[in-house]
Amino acid sequence: MAATIAWATGNDNNRSKTVHRLGSQSARVTAATWRTEATAYVARDGSGYVEVLKKNSGDLIHSYRFGPESER
C-alpha cells in the first residue's frame, strides 16, 4: 500500500501537465533549470529534506531538513 505520493506539474504558455506517482517507502521530486536544481524528498514517516543546488558545480545553495511526523 502506498504511504507517499509525489506530484509534479510542468507549465508552458498554453498548458499545464501534471503527473503523480505513489510510493510505499518515499516520494522524491526534482525540478531544474539549466543552472539550478531543486529536490524535495519525503519518507513514509514524514521526515525528509528540500535542497537547492547549483547544477554545474553541485554547490549547495539552500537546504532544509525535517524530522518524522512523530516528533511534531
Coordinates of N, CA and C in Angstrom, one line a residue:
M1 N 0.8 -1.2 0.0 CA 0.0 0.0 0.0 C 0.9 1.2 0.0
A2 N 0.5 2.2 -0.8 CA 1.3 3.5 -0.9 C 1.2 4.3 0.4
A3 N 2.3 4.7 0.9 CA 2.4 5.6 2.0 C 2.7 7.1 1.6
T4 N 3.2 7.2 0.4 CA 3.6 8.6 -0.1 C 3.1 8.8 -1.5
I5 N 3.1 10.1 -1.9 CA 2.7 10.4 -3.3 C 3.6 11.6 -3.7
A6 N 4.0 11.6 -4.9 CA 4.8 12.7 -5.5 C 4.0 13.3 -6.6
W7 N 3.7 14.6 -6.6 CA 3.1 15.3 -7.7 C 4.1 16.1 -8.4
A8 N 4.0 16.2 -9.7 CA 4.9 17.1 -10.5 C 4.0 17.8 -11.5
T9 N 4.1 19.1 -11.7 CA 3.4 19.9 -12.7 C 4.4 20.7 -13.5
G10 N 4.2 20.6 -14.8 CA 5.0 21.4 -15.7 C 4.1 22.4 -16.5
N11 N 4.6 23.6 -16.6 CA 3.7 24.6 -17.3 C 4.5 25.3 -18.4
D12 N 3.8 25.6 -19.5 CA 4.3 26.5 -20.5 C 3.2 27.5 -20.8
N13 N 3.3 28.2 -21.9 CA 2.4 29.3 -22.2 C 0.9 29.0 -22.3
N14 N 0.6 27.8 -22.8 CA -0.8 27.5 -23.0 C -1.3 26.2 -22.4
R15 N -0.5 25.5 -21.5 CA -0.9 24.3 -20.9 C -0.2 23.9 -19.7
S16 N -0.8 23.1 -18.9 CA -0.1 22.5 -17.7 C -0.3 21.0 -17.8
K17 N 0.8 20.3 -17.4 CA 0.7 18.8 -17.3 C 1.1 18.4 -15.9
T18 N 0.3 17.5 -15.4 CA 0.5 17.0 -14.0 C 0.6 15.5 -14.0
V19 N 1.6 15.0 -13.3 CA 1.7 13.5 -13.1 C 1.8 13.3 -11.6
H20 N 1.5 12.1 -11.2 CA 1.8 11.7 -9.8 C 2.2 10.2 -9.8
R21 N 3.0 9.9 -8.8 CA 3.5 8.6 -8.5 C 3.3 8.2 -7.1
L22 N 2.8 7.0 -6.8 CA 2.7 6.5 -5.4 C 3.9 5.7 -5.0
G23 N 4.3 5.8 -3.8 CA 5.4 5.0 -3.3 C 5.1 4.5 -1.9
S24 N 5.6 3.3 -1.6 CA 5.4 2.7 -0.3 C 6.4 3.1 0.7
Q25 N 7.6 3.6 0.2 CA 8.7 4.0 1.1 C 9.0 5.5 1.1
S26 N 8.9 6.1 -0.1 CA 9.3 7.5 -0.1 C 8.8 8.2 -1.4
A27 N 8.8 9.5 -1.4 CA 8.4 10.3 -2.6 C 9.5 11.3 -2.9
R28 N 10.0 11.5 -4.1 CA 11.0 12.4 -4.4 C 10.7 13.1 -5.7
V29 N 10.8 14.5 -5.7 CA 10.6 15.3 -6.9 C 11.7 16.2 -7.1
T30 N 12.2 16.3 -8.4 CA 13.3 17.2 -8.8 C 12.8 18.1 -9.9
A31 N 13.1 19.4 -9.7 CA 12.8 20.4 -10.7 C 14.1 21.2 -11.0
A32 N 14.3 21.5 -12.3 CA 15.6 22.1 -12.7 C 15.5 23.1 -13.8
T33 N 16.4 24.0 -13.8 CA 16.7 24.9 -14.9 C 18.0 24.5 -15.4
W34 N 18.6 25.2 -16.3 CA 19.9 24.8 -16.8 C 21.0 25.1 -15.8
R35 N 20.7 25.9 -14.7 CA 21.8 26.2 -13.7 C 21.4 25.8 -12.3
T36 N 20.2 25.6 -12.0 CA 19.7 25.3 -10.7 C 18.9 24.0 -10.6
E37 N 19.0 23.2 -9.6 CA 18.2 22.0 -9.4 C 17.7 22.0 -8.0
A38 N 16.4 21.8 -7.8 CA 15.7 21.7 -6.5 C 15.1 20.3 -6.4
T39 N 15.4 19.7 -5.2 CA 14.9 18.4 -4.9 C 14.1 18.4 -3.6
A40 N 12.9 17.8 -3.6 CA 12.2 17.6 -2.3 C 12.0 16.1 -2.1
Y41 N 12.2 15.6 -0.9 CA 12.1 14.2 -0.6 C 11.4 14.0 0.7
V42 N 10.4 13.1 0.7 CA 9.6 12.8 1.9 C 9.6 11.3 2.1
A43 N 10.0 10.8 3.3 CA 9.9 9.4 3.6 C 8.6 9.0 4.2
R44 N 8.3 7.8 4.3 CA 7.0 7.3 4.8 C 6.7 7.8 6.2
D45 N 7.7 8.0 7.0 CA 7.5 8.5 8.4 C 7.3 10.0 8.5
G46 N 7.3 10.7 7.3 CA 7.2 12.2 7.3 C 8.4 13.0 7.4
S47 N 9.6 12.3 7.5 CA 10.9 13.0 7.5 C 11.3 13.3 6.1
G48 N 12.2 14.2 5.9 CA 12.7 14.5 4.6 C 13.6 15.7 4.5
Y49 N 13.7 16.2 3.3 CA 14.5 17.4 3.0 C 14.1 18.1 1.7
V50 N 14.5 19.3 1.7 CA 14.4 20.1 0.4 C 15.8 20.7 0.2
E51 N 16.4 20.6 -1.0 CA 17.7 21.1 -1.3 C 17.7 21.8 -2.6
V52 N 18.4 22.9 -2.7 CA 18.6 23.6 -4.0 C 20.1 23.6 -4.2
L53 N 20.5 23.1 -5.4 CA 21.9 23.0 -5.8 C 22.2 23.8 -7.1
K54 N 23.5 24.3 -7.2 CA 24.0 24.8 -8.5 C 24.3 23.5 -9.3
K55 N 23.7 23.5 -10.5 CA 23.7 22.2 -11.3 C 25.1 21.9 -11.8
N56 N 25.9 22.8 -12.3 CA 27.2 22.5 -12.8 C 28.2 22.1 -11.8
S57 N 28.2 22.9 -10.7 CA 29.3 22.6 -9.6 C 28.8 21.7 -8.5
G58 N 27.5 21.6 -8.3 CA 27.0 20.8 -7.2 C 27.0 21.5 -5.9
D59 N 27.3 22.8 -5.9 CA 27.3 23.6 -4.7 C 25.9 23.7 -4.1
L60 N 25.8 23.5 -2.8 CA 24.6 23.6 -2.1 C 24.2 25.1 -1.9
I61 N 23.1 25.5 -2.4 CA 22.6 26.9 -2.2 C 21.7 27.0 -0.9
H62 N 20.8 26.1 -0.8 CA 19.8 26.1 0.4 C 19.6 24.6 0.7
S63 N 19.3 24.4 2.0 CA 19.0 23.1 2.5 C 18.0 23.2 3.7
Y64 N 17.0 22.4 3.7 CA 16.1 22.4 4.8 C 15.7 20.9 5.1
R65 N 16.0 20.4 6.3 CA 15.7 19.0 6.7 C 14.6 19.0 7.8
F66 N 13.8 18.0 7.8 CA 12.7 17.9 8.8 C 12.6 16.5 9.3
G67 N 12.2 16.3 10.6 CA 12.1 15.0 11.2 C 10.8 14.4 10.9
P68 N 10.6 13.2 11.5 CA 9.4 12.4 11.3 C 8.2 13.1 11.9
E69 N 7.0 12.7 11.5 CA 5.8 13.3 12.0 C 5.6 13.1 13.5
S70 N 6.2 12.0 14.0 CA 6.0 11.7 15.4 C 6.7 12.7 16.3
E71 N 7.7 13.4 15.7 CA 8.4 14.5 16.5 C 7.7 15.8 16.5
R72 N 6.6 16.0 15.8 CA 5.9 17.3 15.7 C 4.8 17.4 16.6

